[in-house]
Each structure stands twice: as structure tokens, then as C-alpha cells.
Short mmCIF file of C-alpha atoms in Angstrom, two decimals:
data_model
loop_
_atom_site.label_atom_id
_atom_site.label_comp_id
_atom_site.label_asym_id
_atom_site.label_seq_id
_atom_site.Cartn_x
_atom_site.Cartn_y
_atom_site.Cartn_z
CA UNK A 1 -0.17 0.01 0.17
CA UNK A 2 0.95 3.64 -0.77
CA UNK A 3 2.35 5.55 2.39
CA UNK A 4 3.37 9.50 2.51
CA UNK A 5 5.48 10.83 5.07
CA UNK A 6 6.43 14.58 5.69
CA UNK A 7 8.73 16.16 8.04
CA UNK A 8 9.05 17.83 10.42
CA UNK A 9 5.89 17.55 11.83
CA UNK A 10 5.88 21.11 13.46
CA UNK A 11 8.69 23.97 12.83
CA UNK A 12 9.42 27.22 14.75
CA UNK A 13 11.37 29.57 12.52
CA UNK A 14 11.91 33.24 12.61
CA UNK A 15 11.60 35.86 9.85
CA UNK A 16 14.17 35.84 7.43
CA UNK A 17 15.37 32.28 7.71
CA UNK A 18 15.58 29.42 5.36
CA UNK A 19 12.79 26.61 5.22
CA UNK A 20 13.17 23.30 3.73
CA UNK A 21 10.42 20.66 4.20
CA UNK A 22 10.23 17.08 3.00
CA UNK A 23 7.97 14.62 1.78
CA UNK A 24 8.34 11.02 0.42
CA UNK A 25 6.04 8.73 -0.97
CA UNK A 26 6.27 5.32 -1.03
CA UNK A 27 4.17 2.06 -2.70
CA UNK A 28 3.74 3.90 -5.88
CA UNK A 29 5.84 4.82 -9.09
CA UNK A 30 5.30 8.37 -11.16
CA UNK A 31 3.07 9.99 -8.82
CA UNK A 32 1.85 13.59 -9.55
CA UNK A 33 2.95 15.34 -6.21
CA UNK A 34 1.25 18.49 -4.66
CA UNK A 35 2.07 20.87 -1.80
CA UNK A 36 -0.98 22.77 -0.51
CA UNK A 37 -1.18 25.57 2.39
CA UNK A 38 -3.74 25.79 5.03
CA UNK A 39 -3.67 29.05 6.72
CA UNK A 40 -5.75 30.14 9.49
CA UNK A 41 -9.33 31.00 8.16
CA UNK A 42 -8.59 29.84 4.65
CA UNK A 43 -9.24 26.88 3.03
CA UNK A 44 -6.48 24.75 1.30
CA UNK A 45 -4.38 26.43 -1.04
CA UNK A 46 -2.50 24.64 -4.13
CA UNK A 47 0.89 25.89 -4.00
CA UNK A 48 2.74 23.61 -6.68
CA UNK A 49 2.59 20.50 -8.43
CA UNK A 50 4.49 18.32 -10.41
CA UNK A 51 4.23 15.38 -12.83
CA UNK A 52 7.85 14.54 -13.08
CA UNK A 53 11.43 15.11 -11.85
CA UNK A 54 12.28 18.50 -12.28
CA UNK A 55 8.82 19.18 -13.66
CA UNK A 56 7.36 21.92 -11.02
CA UNK A 57 4.89 24.43 -11.47
CA UNK A 58 3.46 26.97 -9.46
CA UNK A 59 -0.15 27.82 -8.93
CA UNK A 60 0.22 31.34 -6.80
CA UNK A 61 3.31 33.72 -6.66
CA UNK A 62 5.06 33.83 -3.23
CA UNK A 63 8.62 33.80 -1.97
CA UNK A 64 8.18 29.83 -1.76
CA UNK A 65 9.69 27.23 -4.43
CA UNK A 66 9.59 23.35 -4.75
CA UNK A 67 11.90 20.98 -6.28
CA UNK A 68 11.66 17.11 -7.20
CA UNK A 69 15.01 15.51 -7.32
CA UNK A 70 13.39 12.02 -7.13
CA UNK A 71 10.57 10.57 -8.55
CA UNK A 72 8.76 10.14 -4.76
CA UNK A 73 10.86 12.90 -3.23
CA UNK A 74 9.32 16.64 -3.32
CA UNK A 75 10.73 19.70 -1.47
CA UNK A 76 9.44 23.13 -0.26
CA UNK A 77 11.81 25.90 0.47
CA UNK A 78 12.21 29.30 0.92
CA UNK A 79 15.33 31.32 1.16
CA UNK A 80 13.92 33.83 3.57
CA UNK A 81 10.74 33.33 5.00
CA UNK A 82 8.10 35.70 6.00
CA UNK A 83 5.33 36.02 8.78
CA UNK A 84 2.59 35.38 6.22
CA UNK A 85 4.35 32.06 5.35
CA UNK A 86 3.29 30.56 8.71
CA UNK A 87 0.38 27.84 8.23
CA UNK A 88 -0.15 23.73 7.68
CA UNK A 89 1.62 22.78 4.55
CA UNK A 90 0.44 19.42 3.53
CA UNK A 91 1.99 17.39 0.66
CA UNK A 92 -0.48 15.15 -1.59
CA UNK A 93 0.13 12.45 -4.28
CA UNK A 94 -2.34 11.31 -7.15
CA UNK A 95 -1.86 8.63 -9.75
CA UNK A 96 -1.00 9.26 -13.29
CA UNK A 97 -3.78 9.81 -16.10
CA UNK A 98 -7.18 8.45 -16.53
CA UNK A 99 -9.56 9.39 -13.82
CA UNK A 100 -7.41 9.43 -10.71
CA UNK A 101 -8.46 12.43 -9.66
CA UNK A 102 -8.13 11.43 -5.68
CA UNK A 103 -5.29 12.92 -3.83
CA UNK A 104 -3.72 11.60 -0.79
CA UNK A 105 -2.50 13.79 1.69
CA UNK A 106 0.62 13.41 3.98
CA UNK A 107 0.61 14.01 7.71
CA UNK A 108 1.48 17.85 7.57
CA UNK A 109 4.12 20.14 8.81
CA UNK A 110 3.02 22.96 11.04
CA UNK A 111 4.99 26.18 10.42
CA UNK A 112 4.76 28.88 13.05
CA UNK A 113 7.17 31.73 11.72
CA UNK A 114 7.90 34.57 14.49
CA UNK B 1 -11.45 30.87 -11.83
CA UNK B 2 -13.01 27.75 -9.86
CA UNK B 3 -15.05 28.05 -6.73
CA UNK B 4 -16.22 25.78 -4.31
CA UNK B 5 -18.31 27.30 -1.49
CA UNK B 6 -19.72 25.09 1.72
CA UNK B 7 -22.10 25.52 4.17
CA UNK B 8 -22.72 25.75 6.99
CA UNK B 9 -19.39 27.04 8.27
CA UNK B 10 -19.93 25.26 11.27
CA UNK B 11 -22.45 22.87 13.16
CA UNK B 12 -23.30 21.60 16.43
CA UNK B 13 -25.11 18.90 16.80
CA UNK B 14 -26.15 16.45 19.63
CA UNK B 15 -25.21 12.85 19.03
CA UNK B 16 -27.58 10.84 16.95
CA UNK B 17 -28.75 13.33 14.97
CA UNK B 18 -28.64 13.49 11.13
CA UNK B 19 -26.89 16.37 9.23
CA UNK B 20 -26.58 17.74 5.72
CA UNK B 21 -23.56 19.38 4.66
CA UNK B 22 -23.43 21.05 1.34
CA UNK B 23 -21.09 22.04 -1.03
CA UNK B 24 -21.66 24.07 -4.57
CA UNK B 25 -19.37 24.46 -7.18
CA UNK B 26 -18.51 26.68 -10.52
CA UNK B 27 -15.62 25.10 -12.29
CA UNK B 28 -15.11 25.52 -16.06
CA UNK B 29 -14.34 21.69 -16.88
CA UNK B 30 -15.85 19.56 -14.93
CA UNK B 31 -14.79 16.07 -13.90
CA UNK B 32 -15.55 15.17 -10.54
CA UNK B 33 -16.18 16.51 -6.95
CA UNK B 34 -14.49 14.69 -4.00
CA UNK B 35 -15.18 14.69 -0.11
CA UNK B 36 -12.66 14.73 2.45
CA UNK B 37 -12.67 14.33 6.36
CA UNK B 38 -10.35 16.18 7.99
CA UNK B 39 -9.46 16.16 12.19
CA UNK B 40 -6.27 17.06 13.79
CA UNK B 41 -4.05 16.56 10.54
CA UNK B 42 -4.40 15.04 7.46
CA UNK B 43 -7.54 15.28 5.21
CA UNK B 44 -8.80 11.79 4.61
CA UNK B 45 -10.54 10.70 1.44
CA UNK B 46 -14.08 9.78 1.65
CA UNK B 47 -16.03 10.13 -1.71
CA UNK B 48 -15.35 10.97 -5.31
CA UNK B 49 -18.61 11.71 -7.29
CA UNK B 50 -18.77 11.94 -11.00
CA UNK B 51 -22.39 11.09 -11.92
CA UNK B 52 -25.41 12.87 -11.18
CA UNK B 53 -27.92 10.99 -9.13
CA UNK B 54 -25.99 8.25 -7.63
CA UNK B 55 -25.79 8.17 -3.95
CA UNK B 56 -22.01 6.81 -2.87
CA UNK B 57 -22.04 5.38 0.46
CA UNK B 58 -19.91 4.23 3.53
CA UNK B 59 -21.42 3.21 6.53
CA UNK B 60 -23.41 6.04 7.94
CA UNK B 61 -22.06 8.57 5.04
CA UNK B 62 -23.36 8.96 1.82
CA UNK B 63 -23.16 11.42 -0.68
CA UNK B 64 -25.12 12.48 -3.77
CA UNK B 65 -24.23 14.82 -6.76
CA UNK B 66 -26.59 17.32 -8.84
CA UNK B 67 -24.68 18.37 -11.89
CA UNK B 68 -27.44 20.29 -13.05
CA UNK B 69 -27.89 22.29 -10.08
CA UNK B 70 -23.97 22.17 -9.01
CA UNK B 71 -24.12 21.10 -5.74
CA UNK B 72 -23.40 18.06 -3.52
CA UNK B 73 -24.53 16.79 -0.21
CA UNK B 74 -22.69 14.76 2.12
CA UNK B 75 -25.27 13.18 4.61
CA UNK B 76 -24.17 11.65 8.10
CA UNK B 77 -26.74 9.79 10.13
CA UNK B 78 -26.91 8.68 13.71
CA UNK B 79 -24.02 10.96 14.67
CA UNK B 80 -21.33 9.95 16.86
CA UNK B 81 -18.42 12.49 18.67
CA UNK B 82 -16.20 10.81 16.50
CA UNK B 83 -17.72 12.30 13.45
CA UNK B 84 -16.47 15.78 14.80
CA UNK B 85 -14.10 17.28 11.98
CA UNK B 86 -13.87 19.44 9.30
CA UNK B 87 -15.62 18.35 6.08
CA UNK B 88 -13.86 19.27 2.75
CA UNK B 89 -15.10 19.65 -0.41
CA UNK B 90 -13.00 20.01 -3.59
CA UNK B 91 -13.02 19.87 -7.30
CA UNK B 92 -10.31 19.36 -9.50
CA UNK B 93 -9.04 22.32 -11.34
CA UNK B 94 -7.32 21.86 -14.92
CA UNK B 95 -3.63 23.08 -14.05
CA UNK B 96 -2.87 22.23 -17.98
CA UNK B 97 0.39 20.65 -16.94
CA UNK B 98 -0.82 16.91 -16.80
CA UNK B 99 -2.14 17.48 -13.24
CA UNK B 100 -5.12 18.49 -11.43
CA UNK B 101 -4.84 20.65 -8.27
CA UNK B 102 -7.68 20.32 -5.94
CA UNK B 103 -9.61 23.68 -5.35
CA UNK B 104 -11.30 23.27 -1.85
CA UNK B 105 -13.87 25.09 -0.38
CA UNK B 106 -13.36 26.55 3.55
CA UNK B 107 -15.00 23.48 4.77
CA UNK B 108 -17.58 22.70 7.59
CA UNK B 109 -16.73 22.72 11.09
CA UNK B 110 -19.04 19.81 12.60
CA UNK B 111 -19.11 19.35 16.23
CA UNK B 112 -21.14 16.29 17.67
CA UNK B 113 -21.84 16.81 21.79
CA UNK B 114 -22.56 13.77 23.45
#
């Protein structure tokens, strides 16, 4: 069966510091991968998605970036965090093609920027 | 821009009650509608609906889609305290890159009192 891991689970970082959040998927090959953010009082917002190694698309302009160095690894980064980057970050995967619209989420990272 | 609106935003009922959660959507190219349950961490997948009028059922939970009126409902009968959660509705939004990010509503925060 498929499993998705995220770490760290919680993180407190000062404004201006760098960020690296990691997501890995097990039990599937060639998944589509996604990063979402859930901020207080707002719905889940898609940040990035990837259909393959090195292929990243961004949905919203921001000071975050994403990378996919391996098929089942997805990384979310920032060079300098802003207060507005605080939130709950969720990684998700879905199958390729057809009608595989279901996405399955990792446990999330709660980021507080102080 | 695709849009998902859920109502009510919060709901408090007593154990044993039946609840109906609503989701309306506007989407350029409808493929499906998904329901998720979010407790403290990651959303967990409940249902995917693609056809009007066909009820999906899992235990005390059921859901149905109306593609003409552009809405879906999620019913929970004989509620239990373990049903307390945020229920999220989402539609795949065509991202143009071979992966479909989900556009989420803000969710319905359901609280079941003993």
C-alpha cells in the first residue's frame, strides 16, 4: 500500500530564516505530487504541483519554491521566511492519467514564523 | 476561476442527530467532486462523485451529486462524537500541466456533542 511521509511535523522559525520541508511517497511510481498550504481561516490552497522529476508548476506567486529531485521526493523551500508563510503545509500524491482525481495527503507540517 | 462554497461553515449537533453538509461549485471543466474529512492533521478521502443522482455510501455517510444545479450534499446519520471534524469539498481544476490540483471550499466544522 502507498504511504506518504512529511517532516518535520512542527517547526518554529524566525522571519528571514530559510525553510526546507520534505515529502516522500512509498508504494507507488510516477505519482503526481502537490504542495498545499492551509492558513488560519482559509481553505487549502494549492502552491505547487509536479508531474515528474525536475518538473514543477507554481499556482500562486510567493517567496516559496519547490523541487523534485527524485521520483517520489518533493521538497518545499524558502530562502527567507515571511510572517505570512505561517500555516499548515500538506503534501499530497495522486496517480497518473485517466480518472485518478483522488489525492492522498501526508500528515502535514505546522510552520510558525515568529 | 474555479470556486467551491460550503455551508454551513460550522455546525453543532447532538449525538444521534442526522446532518446534511452542502457544497456548491463553479468549475470550467467539471470532472468530479471529492469529499474529505479532516480531523487534527491530514484530510482523509471519503468520496469521489462523477455522475448525477448516484449515491455513494460508506456506513453512516452518504453523498450525492447534482450536476444540473452544481451542488453536492454529504449526509451523516446517527452521528457520533468521532464524526467531529472539518469536512472539505473539492473539485479538480485543470492546471494544464498534466496534473489537476484541487480547489477546496473552506470546509464545514462539525461538532458532535455527547
